[in-house]
Structure formats: C-alpha cells, structure tokens
Amino acid sequence: MSASTAVVAGTSLQLTVDGGRSFRTVLANGDDWSVVGFTTAEAGFALSYPNSSYAQPNGLWRTDDAGAQWHQVQFP
C-alpha cells in the first residue's frame, strides 16, 4: 500500500491506485467482504461472508501484489 493505493471492502473488493479518484473491482463473487488488512505494502488479507451474514466467514483471501489480484487461502 502507498499513499495513493487502497483496497475497500463491501459487496466486492475495490482497488484505487490514484488516491480514491477512481476504483476498480478486483474481486466480486457474490459474497460480502470485511477485514482488509495488510502486513506489508504488498501482502494483505480479507474475509468473505455469504449473504451479508457476518456470523461466520466462508473464505480467507490473500494478495501478494498490493490488492491487484486475490487468491483464496486453502487449508489442509
């Protein structure tokens, strides 16, 4: 992340690289999203929830490129 880059969670994950002047959808799968957090400028995580039910998440997602692409974390 930088001063001009951010990811916003809602009914999709939205990315801005121009300080919020424009956004593009980077992940929309029908779920709602919460808890976007970054551990470095490139590595971040988000939780997905089905049907606006924030009781139990149904997916943990990770990005390694500052939010441009997201991949679901697979657990054994």
PDB file of C-alpha atoms in Angstrom:
ATOM      1  CA  MET A   1       0.000   0.000   0.000  1.00  0.00           C
ATOM      2  CA  SER A   2       1.030   3.541  -0.564  1.00  0.00           C
ATOM      3  CA  ALA A   3      -0.439   6.975  -0.022  1.00  0.00           C
ATOM      4  CA  SER A   4      -2.355   6.629  -3.290  1.00  0.00           C
ATOM      5  CA  THR A   5      -3.259   2.907  -3.151  1.00  0.00           C
ATOM      6  CA  ALA A   6      -6.051   1.368  -1.058  1.00  0.00           C
ATOM      7  CA  VAL A   7      -8.468  -1.572  -1.022  1.00  0.00           C
ATOM      8  CA  VAL A   8     -12.070  -1.053   0.124  1.00  0.00           C
ATOM      9  CA  ALA A   9     -14.300  -3.930   1.253  1.00  0.00           C
ATOM     10  CA  GLY A  10     -18.082  -4.076   0.824  1.00  0.00           C
ATOM     11  CA  THR A  11     -20.091  -6.165  -1.613  1.00  0.00           C
ATOM     12  CA  SER A  12     -16.824  -6.547  -3.531  1.00  0.00           C
ATOM     13  CA  LEU A  13     -13.169  -5.658  -3.125  1.00  0.00           C
ATOM     14  CA  GLN A  14     -12.379  -2.351  -4.806  1.00  0.00           C
ATOM     15  CA  LEU A  15      -8.862  -1.048  -5.554  1.00  0.00           C
ATOM     16  CA  THR A  16      -7.755   2.537  -6.057  1.00  0.00           C
ATOM     17  CA  VAL A  17      -4.266   3.474  -7.197  1.00  0.00           C
ATOM     18  CA  ASP A  18      -4.937   7.187  -7.635  1.00  0.00           C
ATOM     19  CA  GLY A  19      -5.811   8.280  -4.113  1.00  0.00           C
ATOM     20  CA  GLY A  20      -9.521   7.466  -4.405  1.00  0.00           C
ATOM     21  CA  ARG A  21     -10.329   9.367  -7.601  1.00  0.00           C
ATOM     22  CA  SER A  22     -11.324   6.078  -9.246  1.00  0.00           C
ATOM     23  CA  PHE A  23     -11.872   2.492  -8.157  1.00  0.00           C
ATOM     24  CA  ARG A  24     -11.944  -0.814  -9.991  1.00  0.00           C
ATOM     25  CA  THR A  25     -13.459  -4.087  -8.829  1.00  0.00           C
ATOM     26  CA  VAL A  26     -10.734  -6.639  -8.173  1.00  0.00           C
ATOM     27  CA  LEU A  27     -12.922  -9.390  -6.674  1.00  0.00           C
ATOM     28  CA  ALA A  28     -16.684  -9.867  -6.743  1.00  0.00           C
ATOM     29  CA  ASN A  29     -18.028 -13.375  -6.168  1.00  0.00           C
ATOM     30  CA  GLY A  30     -21.423 -12.663  -4.612  1.00  0.00           C
ATOM     31  CA  ASP A  31     -20.068 -12.527  -1.069  1.00  0.00           C
ATOM     32  CA  ASP A  32     -19.719  -9.544   1.228  1.00  0.00           C
ATOM     33  CA  TRP A  33     -16.240  -8.571   2.392  1.00  0.00           C
ATOM     34  CA  SER A  34     -14.665  -7.431   5.616  1.00  0.00           C
ATOM     35  CA  VAL A  35     -11.357  -7.043   7.405  1.00  0.00           C
ATOM     36  CA  VAL A  36      -8.977  -5.933   4.710  1.00  0.00           C
ATOM     37  CA  GLY A  37      -5.574  -5.712   6.337  1.00  0.00           C
ATOM     38  CA  PHE A  38      -2.044  -5.534   5.018  1.00  0.00           C
ATOM     39  CA  THR A  39       1.057  -6.899   6.734  1.00  0.00           C
ATOM     40  CA  THR A  40       3.408  -5.298   4.180  1.00  0.00           C
ATOM     41  CA  ALA A  41       2.932  -2.927   1.252  1.00  0.00           C
ATOM     42  CA  GLU A  42       2.249  -5.955  -0.972  1.00  0.00           C
ATOM     43  CA  ALA A  43       0.769  -8.690   1.273  1.00  0.00           C
ATOM     44  CA  GLY A  44      -2.803  -8.402   2.534  1.00  0.00           C
ATOM     45  CA  PHE A  45      -5.812 -10.423   3.686  1.00  0.00           C
ATOM     46  CA  ALA A  46      -9.607 -10.177   3.514  1.00  0.00           C
ATOM     47  CA  LEU A  47     -12.523 -12.288   4.770  1.00  0.00           C
ATOM     48  CA  SER A  48     -15.585 -13.130   2.689  1.00  0.00           C
ATOM     49  CA  TYR A  49     -19.056 -13.723   4.136  1.00  0.00           C
ATOM     50  CA  PRO A  50     -22.101 -15.244   2.416  1.00  0.00           C
ATOM     51  CA  ASN A  51     -25.325 -13.253   2.053  1.00  0.00           C
ATOM     52  CA  SER A  52     -24.472 -10.391   4.428  1.00  0.00           C
ATOM     53  CA  SER A  53     -24.149 -12.887   7.287  1.00  0.00           C
ATOM     54  CA  TYR A  54     -21.143 -11.715   9.276  1.00  0.00           C
ATOM     55  CA  ALA A  55     -21.566 -14.538  11.810  1.00  0.00           C
ATOM     56  CA  GLN A  56     -19.099 -16.926  10.166  1.00  0.00           C
ATOM     57  CA  PRO A  57     -16.711 -16.188   7.296  1.00  0.00           C
ATOM     58  CA  ASN A  58     -16.596 -18.625   4.398  1.00  0.00           C
ATOM     59  CA  GLY A  59     -13.249 -17.629   2.949  1.00  0.00           C
ATOM     60  CA  LEU A  60      -9.865 -16.144   3.732  1.00  0.00           C
ATOM     61  CA  TRP A  61      -8.272 -14.404   0.764  1.00  0.00           C
ATOM     62  CA  ARG A  62      -4.706 -13.185   0.225  1.00  0.00           C
ATOM     63  CA  THR A  63      -2.985 -10.751  -2.111  1.00  0.00           C
ATOM     64  CA  ASP A  64       0.747 -10.500  -2.762  1.00  0.00           C
ATOM     65  CA  ASP A  65       0.590  -7.592  -5.218  1.00  0.00           C
ATOM     66  CA  ALA A  66      -0.937  -4.733  -3.198  1.00  0.00           C
ATOM     67  CA  GLY A  67      -4.521  -5.819  -3.908  1.00  0.00           C
ATOM     68  CA  ALA A  68      -4.468  -6.201  -7.694  1.00  0.00           C
ATOM     69  CA  GLN A  69      -5.198  -9.955  -7.526  1.00  0.00           C
ATOM     70  CA  TRP A  70      -6.668 -12.082  -4.741  1.00  0.00           C
ATOM     71  CA  HIS A  71      -6.448 -15.841  -4.133  1.00  0.00           C
ATOM     72  CA  GLN A  72      -8.422 -17.918  -1.663  1.00  0.00           C
ATOM     73  CA  VAL A  73      -6.264 -19.458   1.066  1.00  0.00           C
ATOM     74  CA  GLN A  74      -6.586 -23.248   1.090  1.00  0.00           C
ATOM     75  CA  PHE A  75      -6.327 -25.110   4.378  1.00  0.00           C
ATOM     76  CA  PRO A  76      -5.480 -28.812   4.676  1.00  0.00           C
TER      77      PRO A  76
END
